[in-house]
PDB file of C-alpha atoms in Angstrom:
ATOM      1  CA  MET A   1      10.390  21.109  41.747  1.00  0.00           C
ATOM      2  CA  ALA A   2      11.672  22.293  38.375  1.00  0.00           C
ATOM      3  CA  LYS A   3      13.955  19.296  38.146  1.00  0.00           C
ATOM      4  CA  LYS A   4      11.075  16.910  38.894  1.00  0.00           C
ATOM      5  CA  LYS A   5       8.888  18.544  36.272  1.00  0.00           C
ATOM      6  CA  LYS A   6      11.630  18.198  33.687  1.00  0.00           C
ATOM      7  CA  LYS A   7      11.882  14.489  34.446  1.00  0.00           C
ATOM      8  CA  LYS A   8       8.165  13.997  33.898  1.00  0.00           C
ATOM      9  CA  ASN A   9       8.253  15.807  30.566  1.00  0.00           C
ATOM     10  CA  LYS A  10      11.182  13.677  29.489  1.00  0.00           C
ATOM     11  CA  ALA A  11       9.199  10.529  30.238  1.00  0.00           C
ATOM     12  CA  ALA A  12       6.282  11.888  28.245  1.00  0.00           C
ATOM     13  CA  ALA A  13       8.585  12.685  25.361  1.00  0.00           C
ATOM     14  CA  ALA A  14       9.747   9.089  25.355  1.00  0.00           C
ATOM     15  CA  GLY A  15       6.163   8.067  24.691  1.00  0.00           C
ATOM     16  CA  THR A  16       5.898   5.826  27.778  1.00  0.00           C
ATOM     17  CA  VAL A  17       2.505   6.071  29.434  1.00  0.00           C
ATOM     18  CA  SER A  18       0.759   4.546  32.390  1.00  0.00           C
ATOM     19  CA  GLY A  19      -2.320   5.491  34.327  1.00  0.00           C
ATOM     20  CA  PRO A  20      -6.078   5.179  34.516  1.00  0.00           C
ATOM     21  CA  VAL A  21      -7.012   4.681  30.839  1.00  0.00           C
ATOM     22  CA  SER A  22      -8.613   1.258  30.484  1.00  0.00           C
ATOM     23  CA  ASN A  23     -11.290  -0.033  28.134  1.00  0.00           C
ATOM     24  CA  PRO A  24     -12.325  -3.549  29.226  1.00  0.00           C
ATOM     25  CA  LYS A  25     -15.613  -3.487  27.288  1.00  0.00           C
ATOM     26  CA  LEU A  26     -13.871  -2.397  24.108  1.00  0.00           C
ATOM     27  CA  LYS A  27     -11.150  -5.021  24.460  1.00  0.00           C
ATOM     28  CA  GLU A  28     -13.809  -7.670  25.056  1.00  0.00           C
ATOM     29  CA  ALA A  29     -15.718  -6.539  21.945  1.00  0.00           C
ATOM     30  CA  ILE A  30     -12.555  -6.635  19.824  1.00  0.00           C
ATOM     31  CA  ALA A  31     -11.714 -10.123  21.086  1.00  0.00           C
ATOM     32  CA  ALA A  32     -15.217 -11.308  20.194  1.00  0.00           C
ATOM     33  CA  LEU A  33     -14.905  -9.942  16.657  1.00  0.00           C
ATOM     34  CA  LYS A  34     -11.670 -11.850  16.161  1.00  0.00           C
ATOM     35  CA  GLU A  35     -13.638 -15.050  16.665  1.00  0.00           C
ATOM     36  CA  GLY A  36     -16.177 -14.129  13.969  1.00  0.00           C
ATOM     37  CA  ASN A  37     -18.317 -11.224  12.831  1.00  0.00           C
ATOM     38  CA  SER A  38     -22.040 -10.746  13.441  1.00  0.00           C
ATOM     39  CA  PRO A  39     -24.521  -7.842  13.744  1.00  0.00           C
ATOM     40  CA  GLU A  40     -24.685  -8.388  17.512  1.00  0.00           C
ATOM     41  CA  LYS A  41     -20.902  -8.180  17.856  1.00  0.00           C
ATOM     42  CA  GLN A  42     -20.781  -5.042  15.746  1.00  0.00           C
ATOM     43  CA  LEU A  43     -23.403  -3.392  17.942  1.00  0.00           C
ATOM     44  CA  ALA A  44     -21.379  -4.364  21.024  1.00  0.00           C
ATOM     45  CA  LEU A  45     -18.288  -2.807  19.446  1.00  0.00           C
ATOM     46  CA  GLN A  46     -20.147   0.405  18.666  1.00  0.00           C
ATOM     47  CA  ALA A  47     -21.497   0.648  22.213  1.00  0.00           C
ATOM     48  CA  ALA A  48     -18.013   0.116  23.651  1.00  0.00           C
ATOM     49  CA  LEU A  49     -16.450   2.679  21.328  1.00  0.00           C
ATOM     50  CA  LYS A  50     -19.065   5.241  22.313  1.00  0.00           C
ATOM     51  CA  GLU A  51     -17.855   5.035  25.929  1.00  0.00           C
ATOM     52  CA  ALA A  52     -14.160   4.488  25.186  1.00  0.00           C
ATOM     53  CA  ARG A  53     -11.320   6.799  26.189  1.00  0.00           C
ATOM     54  CA  LEU A  54      -8.511   6.131  23.743  1.00  0.00           C
ATOM     55  CA  LEU A  55      -4.854   7.118  23.865  1.00  0.00           C
ATOM     56  CA  ALA A  56      -3.608   9.122  20.888  1.00  0.00           C
ATOM     57  CA  PRO A  57       0.116   9.727  20.272  1.00  0.00           C
ATOM     58  CA  CYS A  58       0.796  13.404  19.696  1.00  0.00           C
ATOM     59  CA  ALA A  59       3.303  16.209  19.983  1.00  0.00           C
ATOM     60  CA  VAL A  60       2.315  19.132  22.181  1.00  0.00           C
ATOM     61  CA  ASP A  61       3.855  22.579  22.236  1.00  0.00           C
ATOM     62  CA  GLY A  62       3.739  23.742  25.829  1.00  0.00           C
ATOM     63  CA  PRO A  63       2.176  21.752  28.734  1.00  0.00           C
ATOM     64  CA  LYS A  64       1.983  18.075  27.816  1.00  0.00           C
ATOM     65  CA  PRO A  65      -0.542  15.375  28.781  1.00  0.00           C
ATOM     66  CA  GLU A  66       1.026  12.937  31.243  1.00  0.00           C
ATOM     67  CA  ASP A  67       0.190   9.354  32.154  1.00  0.00           C
ATOM     68  CA  GLY A  68      -2.819   9.169  29.864  1.00  0.00           C
ATOM     69  CA  LYS A  69      -4.665  11.862  31.818  1.00  0.00           C
ATOM     70  CA  PRO A  70      -6.691  14.629  30.158  1.00  0.00           C
ATOM     71  CA  VAL A  71      -5.127  18.072  30.252  1.00  0.00           C
ATOM     72  CA  SER A  72      -6.280  21.470  29.055  1.00  0.00           C
ATOM     73  CA  VAL A  73      -4.141  22.588  26.142  1.00  0.00           C
ATOM     74  CA  ASN A  74      -4.549  24.916  23.212  1.00  0.00           C
ATOM     75  CA  PRO A  75      -5.877  22.706  20.355  1.00  0.00           C
ATOM     76  CA  SER A  76      -3.641  24.529  17.887  1.00  0.00           C
ATOM     77  CA  SER A  77      -0.578  23.352  19.825  1.00  0.00           C
ATOM     78  CA  VAL A  78      -1.399  19.628  19.408  1.00  0.00           C
ATOM     79  CA  ARG A  79      -0.124  17.635  16.423  1.00  0.00           C
ATOM     80  CA  PHE A  80      -1.558  14.115  16.262  1.00  0.00           C
ATOM     81  CA  PHE A  81       0.615  11.432  14.727  1.00  0.00           C
ATOM     82  CA  LEU A  82      -0.493   9.385  11.721  1.00  0.00           C
ATOM     83  CA  ILE A  83       0.511   5.982  10.391  1.00  0.00           C
ATOM     84  CA  ASN A  84       0.677   4.842   6.760  1.00  0.00           C
ATOM     85  CA  THR A  85      -0.385   1.420   5.487  1.00  0.00           C
ATOM     86  CA  ASN A  86       1.247  -0.538   2.688  1.00  0.00           C
ATOM     87  CA  ASP A  87      -1.552   0.450   0.309  1.00  0.00           C
ATOM     88  CA  GLY A  88      -0.904   4.166   0.855  1.00  0.00           C
ATOM     89  CA  LYS A  89      -3.753   4.909   3.276  1.00  0.00           C
ATOM     90  CA  VAL A  90      -3.330   7.154   6.322  1.00  0.00           C
ATOM     91  CA  PHE A  91      -4.886   6.531   9.746  1.00  0.00           C
ATOM     92  CA  PHE A  92      -4.926   7.898  13.268  1.00  0.00           C
ATOM     93  CA  PRO A  93      -3.411   5.319  15.654  1.00  0.00           C
ATOM     94  CA  ALA A  94      -5.363   4.869  18.905  1.00  0.00           C
ATOM     95  CA  PHE A  95      -4.745   2.628  21.891  1.00  0.00           C
ATOM     96  CA  THR A  96      -7.085   1.003  24.384  1.00  0.00           C
ATOM     97  CA  ASP A  97      -4.654   1.223  27.308  1.00  0.00           C
ATOM     98  CA  PRO A  98      -1.093   2.227  28.259  1.00  0.00           C
ATOM     99  CA  GLU A  99       0.179  -1.331  27.759  1.00  0.00           C
ATOM    100  CA  GLU A 100      -0.847  -1.327  24.088  1.00  0.00           C
ATOM    101  CA  ALA A 101       0.541   2.187  23.620  1.00  0.00           C
ATOM    102  CA  ASN A 102       3.893   1.267  25.153  1.00  0.00           C
ATOM    103  CA  LYS A 103       4.039  -1.962  23.124  1.00  0.00           C
ATOM    104  CA  PHE A 104       3.662   0.004  19.908  1.00  0.00           C
ATOM    105  CA  ARG A 105       6.064   2.686  21.098  1.00  0.00           C
ATOM    106  CA  GLY A 106       8.688   0.043  21.775  1.00  0.00           C
ATOM    107  CA  ALA A 107       8.497  -1.370  18.251  1.00  0.00           C
ATOM    108  CA  ASN A 108       7.859   1.858  16.337  1.00  0.00           C
ATOM    109  CA  ASP A 109       9.717   5.044  17.152  1.00  0.00           C
ATOM    110  CA  THR A 110       6.973   7.546  16.379  1.00  0.00           C
ATOM    111  CA  GLY A 111       8.755  10.329  18.212  1.00  0.00           C
ATOM    112  CA  ALA A 112       5.529  10.998  20.082  1.00  0.00           C
ATOM    113  CA  GLN A 113       5.960  13.447  22.931  1.00  0.00           C
ATOM    114  CA  ALA A 114       2.783  12.464  24.721  1.00  0.00           C
ATOM    115  CA  MET A 115      -0.344  10.334  24.753  1.00  0.00           C
ATOM    116  CA  MET A 116      -3.551  12.343  24.822  1.00  0.00           C
ATOM    117  CA  VAL A 117      -6.947  10.928  25.787  1.00  0.00           C
ATOM    118  CA  GLN A 118      -9.418  11.091  22.915  1.00  0.00           C
ATOM    119  CA  THR A 119     -13.032  10.002  22.478  1.00  0.00           C
ATOM    120  CA  ILE A 120     -14.677   8.735  19.314  1.00  0.00           C
ATOM    121  CA  ALA A 121     -16.375  12.149  19.036  1.00  0.00           C
ATOM    122  CA  ASN A 122     -12.947  13.832  19.043  1.00  0.00           C
ATOM    123  CA  TYR A 123     -11.805  11.551  16.229  1.00  0.00           C
ATOM    124  CA  ASP A 124     -15.023  12.139  14.300  1.00  0.00           C
ATOM    125  CA  ARG A 125     -14.395  15.881  14.317  1.00  0.00           C
ATOM    126  CA  MET A 126     -10.865  15.372  12.969  1.00  0.00           C
ATOM    127  CA  LEU A 127     -11.969  12.843  10.353  1.00  0.00           C
ATOM    128  CA  SER A 128     -14.754  15.126   9.125  1.00  0.00           C
ATOM    129  CA  ASP A 129     -12.259  17.922   8.440  1.00  0.00           C
ATOM    130  CA  PRO A 130     -12.069  18.123   4.614  1.00  0.00           C
ATOM    131  CA  LYS A 131      -8.430  19.197   4.882  1.00  0.00           C
ATOM    132  CA  GLY A 132      -7.505  16.239   7.094  1.00  0.00           C
ATOM    133  CA  PRO A 133      -5.439  13.452   5.494  1.00  0.00           C
ATOM    134  CA  ALA A 134      -6.615  10.552   7.694  1.00  0.00           C
ATOM    135  CA  GLN A 135      -8.954   7.908   6.262  1.00  0.00           C
ATOM    136  CA  GLY A 136      -9.939   6.362   9.579  1.00  0.00           C
ATOM    137  CA  ILE A 137      -8.648   5.123  12.926  1.00  0.00           C
ATOM    138  CA  VAL A 138      -6.567   2.029  13.661  1.00  0.00           C
ATOM    139  CA  ILE A 139      -7.078   0.742  17.193  1.00  0.00           C
ATOM    140  CA  ASN A 140      -4.021  -0.990  18.691  1.00  0.00           C
ATOM    141  CA  PRO A 141      -1.993  -1.049  15.445  1.00  0.00           C
ATOM    142  CA  GLY A 142       0.321  -4.022  15.222  1.00  0.00           C
ATOM    143  CA  SER A 143      -1.772  -5.912  17.772  1.00  0.00           C
ATOM    144  CA  ASP A 144      -5.511  -5.811  17.042  1.00  0.00           C
ATOM    145  CA  SER A 145      -5.199  -3.435  14.049  1.00  0.00           C
ATOM    146  CA  LEU A 146      -8.942  -2.754  14.099  1.00  0.00           C
ATOM    147  CA  VAL A 147      -9.861  -0.141  11.477  1.00  0.00           C
ATOM    148  CA  ILE A 148     -12.708   2.267  12.231  1.00  0.00           C
ATOM    149  CA  THR A 149     -13.969   4.061   9.135  1.00  0.00           C
ATOM    150  CA  PRO A 150     -15.015   7.744   9.178  1.00  0.00           C
ATOM    151  CA  ALA A 151     -18.605   6.678   8.524  1.00  0.00           C
ATOM    152  CA  LEU A 152     -18.631   4.429  11.582  1.00  0.00           C
ATOM    153  CA  ALA A 153     -17.006   7.117  13.746  1.00  0.00           C
ATOM    154  CA  ALA A 154     -19.696   9.589  12.664  1.00  0.00           C
ATOM    155  CA  LEU A 155     -22.417   7.036  13.394  1.00  0.00           C
ATOM    156  CA  ILE A 156     -21.119   6.218  16.891  1.00  0.00           C
ATOM    157  CA  SER A 157     -20.575   9.865  17.805  1.00  0.00           C
ATOM    158  CA  GLY A 158     -24.155  10.648  16.828  1.00  0.00           C
ATOM    159  CA  ARG A 159     -23.238  13.152  14.119  1.00  0.00           C
ATOM    160  CA  LEU A 160     -24.846  10.916  11.489  1.00  0.00           C
ATOM    161  CA  GLN A 161     -27.781   8.554  11.692  1.00  0.00           C
ATOM    162  CA  ALA A 162     -27.694   4.950  10.567  1.00  0.00           C
ATOM    163  CA  PRO A 163     -28.741   4.690   6.901  1.00  0.00           C
ATOM    164  CA  ALA A 164     -32.090   3.066   7.704  1.00  0.00           C
ATOM    165  CA  GLU A 165     -32.900   5.837  10.199  1.00  0.00           C
ATOM    166  CA  ALA A 166     -31.803   8.651   7.929  1.00  0.00           C
ATOM    167  CA  GLY A 167     -33.632   7.268   4.919  1.00  0.00           C
ATOM    168  CA  LYS A 168     -30.391   7.224   2.917  1.00  0.00           C
ATOM    169  CA  ALA A 169     -29.771   3.512   2.625  1.00  0.00           C
ATOM    170  CA  ALA A 170     -28.464   2.562  -0.787  1.00  0.00           C
ATOM    171  CA  PRO A 171     -31.094   0.586  -2.702  1.00  0.00           C
ATOM    172  CA  ALA A 172     -30.177  -2.939  -3.650  1.00  0.00           C
ATOM    173  CA  PRO A 173     -29.602  -4.036  -7.259  1.00  0.00           C
ATOM    174  CA  ALA A 174     -32.694  -5.163  -9.139  1.00  0.00           C
ATOM    175  CA  ASN A 175     -31.894  -8.855  -8.687  1.00  0.00           C
ATOM    176  CA  ALA A 176     -31.130  -8.589  -4.942  1.00  0.00           C
ATOM    177  CA  PRO A 177     -33.537  -9.226  -2.036  1.00  0.00           C
ATOM    178  CA  VAL A 178     -35.721  -6.201  -1.414  1.00  0.00           C
ATOM    179  CA  ASN A 179     -34.447  -5.766   2.155  1.00  0.00           C
ATOM    180  CA  ALA A 180     -30.718  -5.664   1.267  1.00  0.00           C
ATOM    181  CA  VAL A 181     -28.940  -2.513   2.463  1.00  0.00           C
ATOM    182  CA  TYR A 182     -25.436  -1.451   1.388  1.00  0.00           C
ATOM    183  CA  SER A 183     -23.115   0.732   3.435  1.00  0.00           C
ATOM    184  CA  GLU A 184     -19.451   1.266   4.263  1.00  0.00           C
ATOM    185  CA  PRO A 185     -18.065  -1.643   6.328  1.00  0.00           C
ATOM    186  CA  ALA A 186     -18.602  -1.083  10.039  1.00  0.00           C
ATOM    187  CA  VAL A 187     -15.405  -3.035  10.684  1.00  0.00           C
ATOM    188  CA  TYR A 188     -12.832  -2.700   7.925  1.00  0.00           C
ATOM    189  CA  PRO A 189     -11.403  -6.095   6.835  1.00  0.00           C
ATOM    190  CA  THR A 190      -7.814  -4.873   6.563  1.00  0.00           C
ATOM    191  CA  ARG A 191      -6.182  -8.224   5.835  1.00  0.00           C
ATOM    192  CA  MET A 192      -8.738  -9.082   3.196  1.00  0.00           C
ATOM    193  CA  VAL A 193      -8.316  -5.725   1.477  1.00  0.00           C
ATOM    194  CA  ASN A 194      -4.510  -5.931   1.508  1.00  0.00           C
ATOM    195  CA  THR A 195      -4.589  -9.472   0.105  1.00  0.00           C
ATOM    196  CA  LEU A 196      -7.143  -8.504  -2.540  1.00  0.00           C
ATOM    197  CA  TYR A 197      -5.127  -5.440  -3.552  1.00  0.00           C
ATOM    198  CA  ASP A 198      -1.991  -7.517  -4.139  1.00  0.00           C
ATOM    199  CA  TRP A 199      -4.021 -10.064  -6.117  1.00  0.00           C
ATOM    200  CA  CYS A 200      -5.596  -7.357  -8.300  1.00  0.00           C
ATOM    201  CA  CYS A 201      -2.134  -6.016  -9.128  1.00  0.00           C
ATOM    202  CA  GLU A 202      -1.477  -9.346 -10.857  1.00  0.00           C
ATOM    203  CA  LYS A 203      -4.722  -9.184 -12.850  1.00  0.00           C
ATOM    204  CA  PRO A 204      -4.282  -6.587 -15.646  1.00  0.00           C
ATOM    205  CA  GLU A 205      -7.863  -7.052 -16.801  1.00  0.00           C
ATOM    206  CA  ILE A 206      -9.245  -5.601 -13.547  1.00  0.00           C
ATOM    207  CA  SER A 207      -9.797  -1.850 -13.641  1.00  0.00           C
ATOM    208  CA  ARG A 208     -11.364  -1.014 -10.265  1.00  0.00           C
ATOM    209  CA  VAL A 209     -12.852  -2.782  -7.243  1.00  0.00           C
ATOM    210  CA  TRP A 210     -15.183  -1.302  -4.629  1.00  0.00           C
ATOM    211  CA  LEU A 211     -16.068  -2.744  -1.220  1.00  0.00           C
ATOM    212  CA  LYS A 212     -19.391  -2.402   0.575  1.00  0.00           C
ATOM    213  CA  GLN A 213     -21.037  -4.067   3.533  1.00  0.00           C
ATOM    214  CA  LYS A 214     -24.308  -5.789   2.623  1.00  0.00           C
ATOM    215  CA  ARG A 215     -26.979  -6.409   5.235  1.00  0.00           C
ATOM    216  CA  THR A 216     -30.001  -8.585   4.467  1.00  0.00           C
ATOM    217  CA  GLY A 217     -32.107  -8.811   7.593  1.00  0.00           C
ATOM    218  CA  MET A 218     -29.649 -10.058  10.233  1.00  0.00           C
ATOM    219  CA  GLU A 219     -27.253 -11.511   7.643  1.00  0.00           C
ATOM    220  CA  LEU A 220     -24.000  -9.706   6.810  1.00  0.00           C
ATOM    221  CA  ALA A 221     -21.742 -10.033   3.773  1.00  0.00           C
ATOM    222  CA  PHE A 222     -18.875  -8.175   2.140  1.00  0.00           C
ATOM    223  CA  ALA A 223     -19.911  -7.102  -1.358  1.00  0.00           C
ATOM    224  CA  LEU A 224     -17.160  -6.528  -3.928  1.00  0.00           C
ATOM    225  CA  PHE A 225     -18.052  -4.667  -7.114  1.00  0.00           C
ATOM    226  CA  VAL A 226     -15.634  -5.310  -9.963  1.00  0.00           C
ATOM    227  CA  GLU A 227     -14.976  -3.216 -13.060  1.00  0.00           C
ATOM    228  CA  ALA A 228     -12.960  -5.151 -15.649  1.00  0.00           C
ATOM    229  CA  ASP A 229     -12.154  -5.189 -19.359  1.00  0.00           C
ATOM    230  CA  THR A 230     -13.906  -8.549 -19.734  1.00  0.00           C
ATOM    231  CA  LYS A 231     -16.577 -10.152 -17.577  1.00  0.00           C
ATOM    232  CA  ASP A 232     -15.412 -13.645 -16.762  1.00  0.00           C
ATOM    233  CA  GLU A 233     -17.309 -15.465 -13.994  1.00  0.00           C
ATOM    234  CA  ALA A 234     -14.197 -17.530 -13.267  1.00  0.00           C
ATOM    235  CA  LEU A 235     -12.421 -14.327 -12.239  1.00  0.00           C
ATOM    236  CA  LEU A 236     -15.157 -13.550  -9.703  1.00  0.00           C
ATOM    237  CA  ALA A 237     -14.958 -17.082  -8.328  1.00  0.00           C
ATOM    238  CA  GLU A 238     -11.199 -16.761  -7.915  1.00  0.00           C
ATOM    239  CA  MET A 239     -11.591 -13.389  -6.190  1.00  0.00           C
ATOM    240  CA  THR A 240     -14.086 -14.889  -3.758  1.00  0.00           C
ATOM    241  CA  GLU A 241     -11.667 -17.711  -3.004  1.00  0.00           C
ATOM    242  CA  VAL A 242      -8.826 -15.247  -2.383  1.00  0.00           C
ATOM    243  CA  CYS A 243     -10.868 -13.057  -0.031  1.00  0.00           C
ATOM    244  CA  THR A 244     -12.818 -15.611   2.005  1.00  0.00           C
ATOM    245  CA  PRO A 245      -9.972 -16.786   4.329  1.00  0.00           C
ATOM    246  CA  HIS A 246      -9.402 -13.159   5.425  1.00  0.00           C
ATOM    247  CA  ALA A 247     -13.043 -12.035   5.703  1.00  0.00           C
ATOM    248  CA  LYS A 248     -13.501 -12.644   9.454  1.00  0.00           C
ATOM    249  CA  GLU A 249     -16.001 -15.444   8.684  1.00  0.00           C
ATOM    250  CA  VAL A 250     -18.244 -13.006   6.832  1.00  0.00           C
ATOM    251  CA  PRO A 251     -19.511 -14.254   3.439  1.00  0.00           C
ATOM    252  CA  VAL A 252     -17.958 -12.578   0.384  1.00  0.00           C
ATOM    253  CA  GLU A 253     -20.019 -11.755  -2.697  1.00  0.00           C
ATOM    254  CA  CYS A 254     -18.362 -10.586  -5.939  1.00  0.00           C
ATOM    255  CA  VAL A 255     -20.287  -9.083  -8.865  1.00  0.00           C
ATOM    256  CA  TYR A 256     -19.437  -7.051 -11.921  1.00  0.00           C
ATOM    257  CA  VAL A 257     -20.345  -3.378 -11.946  1.00  0.00           C
ATOM    258  CA  THR A 258     -23.475  -2.236 -13.757  1.00  0.00           C
ATOM    259  CA  ASP A 259     -24.848   1.254 -14.394  1.00  0.00           C
ATOM    260  CA  HIS A 260     -27.509   0.576 -11.782  1.00  0.00           C
ATOM    261  CA  LEU A 261     -24.877  -0.311  -9.178  1.00  0.00           C
ATOM    262  CA  LYS A 262     -22.792   2.749  -9.998  1.00  0.00           C
ATOM    263  CA  GLU A 263     -25.745   5.072  -9.646  1.00  0.00           C
ATOM    264  CA  ASN A 264     -27.454   3.566  -6.606  1.00  0.00           C
ATOM    265  CA  VAL A 265     -24.841   1.718  -4.547  1.00  0.00           C
ATOM    266  CA  ILE A 266     -21.284   2.751  -5.414  1.00  0.00           C
ATOM    267  CA  LYS A 267     -22.054   6.428  -6.024  1.00  0.00           C
ATOM    268  CA  GLU A 268     -19.010   8.524  -5.025  1.00  0.00           C
ATOM    269  CA  SER A 269     -17.240   5.781  -3.084  1.00  0.00           C
ATOM    270  CA  VAL A 270     -13.478   5.493  -3.453  1.00  0.00           C
ATOM    271  CA  ALA A 271     -12.298   2.238  -5.011  1.00  0.00           C
ATOM    272  CA  LEU A 272     -10.109   0.042  -2.817  1.00  0.00           C
ATOM    273  CA  TYR A 273      -8.185  -0.843  -5.995  1.00  0.00           C
ATOM    274  CA  ASP A 274      -7.731   1.408  -9.016  1.00  0.00           C
ATOM    275  CA  ARG A 275      -5.589   0.233 -11.928  1.00  0.00           C
ATOM    276  CA  GLU A 276      -4.807   3.799 -13.000  1.00  0.00           C
ATOM    277  CA  LEU A 277      -3.469   4.716  -9.583  1.00  0.00           C
ATOM    278  CA  GLU A 278      -1.443   1.514  -9.477  1.00  0.00           C
ATOM    279  CA  LEU A 279       0.210   2.492 -12.759  1.00  0.00           C
TER     280      LEU A 279
END
């Protein structure tokens, strides 16, 4: 029996998993989003994530989770693995099923000893830890690479209310429609952000850029707020052109920052591009 147990632990250490974890609704919602974004598709994604059981690569001191099955372990003995993006951000990797986990394990030697089943509520607790380094979750990295922001994780888990429900929706700028609401993107446009970041690095006049999701009724858009040394409308037009092919068919709106926007919309948000950090 001891020999058999050792063999199982060795398989877990190799990061190869199989078993009952499957998320057909989540995979269907992700596939739908790849074809184009919409409020209905985002709601379907949120509903699927609320029920999802995701696989998280981790190292466990002591008894290890096997085959994607939950196991009772001391939380202090679990060390969840993180991945870094090219722009310096840190995320928790999560997988919809053993096939996706094994695919990633085959191409990226994370050294994971096990795959532990996690829910969106589990991730929300880790993301809300002020000492935690992660800035979100990446579902099926290298395949779907769907980024879930901390704000969306908190919303799905029920820890936070949607802005409209909580009465904390950011007011729109004075020249915007009265029913426009700004929030963190429910689905992070990773490719668009990476492309925009590289483009900004070649534009010395740009100081900072912030990204928000804008909702006007049932219409969605990505709103980019630009701080620059000079305000040239041609620069905004070029930025829109750069971002649009990677915006998941969501309209892109670019405007220069004003005091009103800083106070009422941007607030304490972290810029996706900061010239000072780049230097």
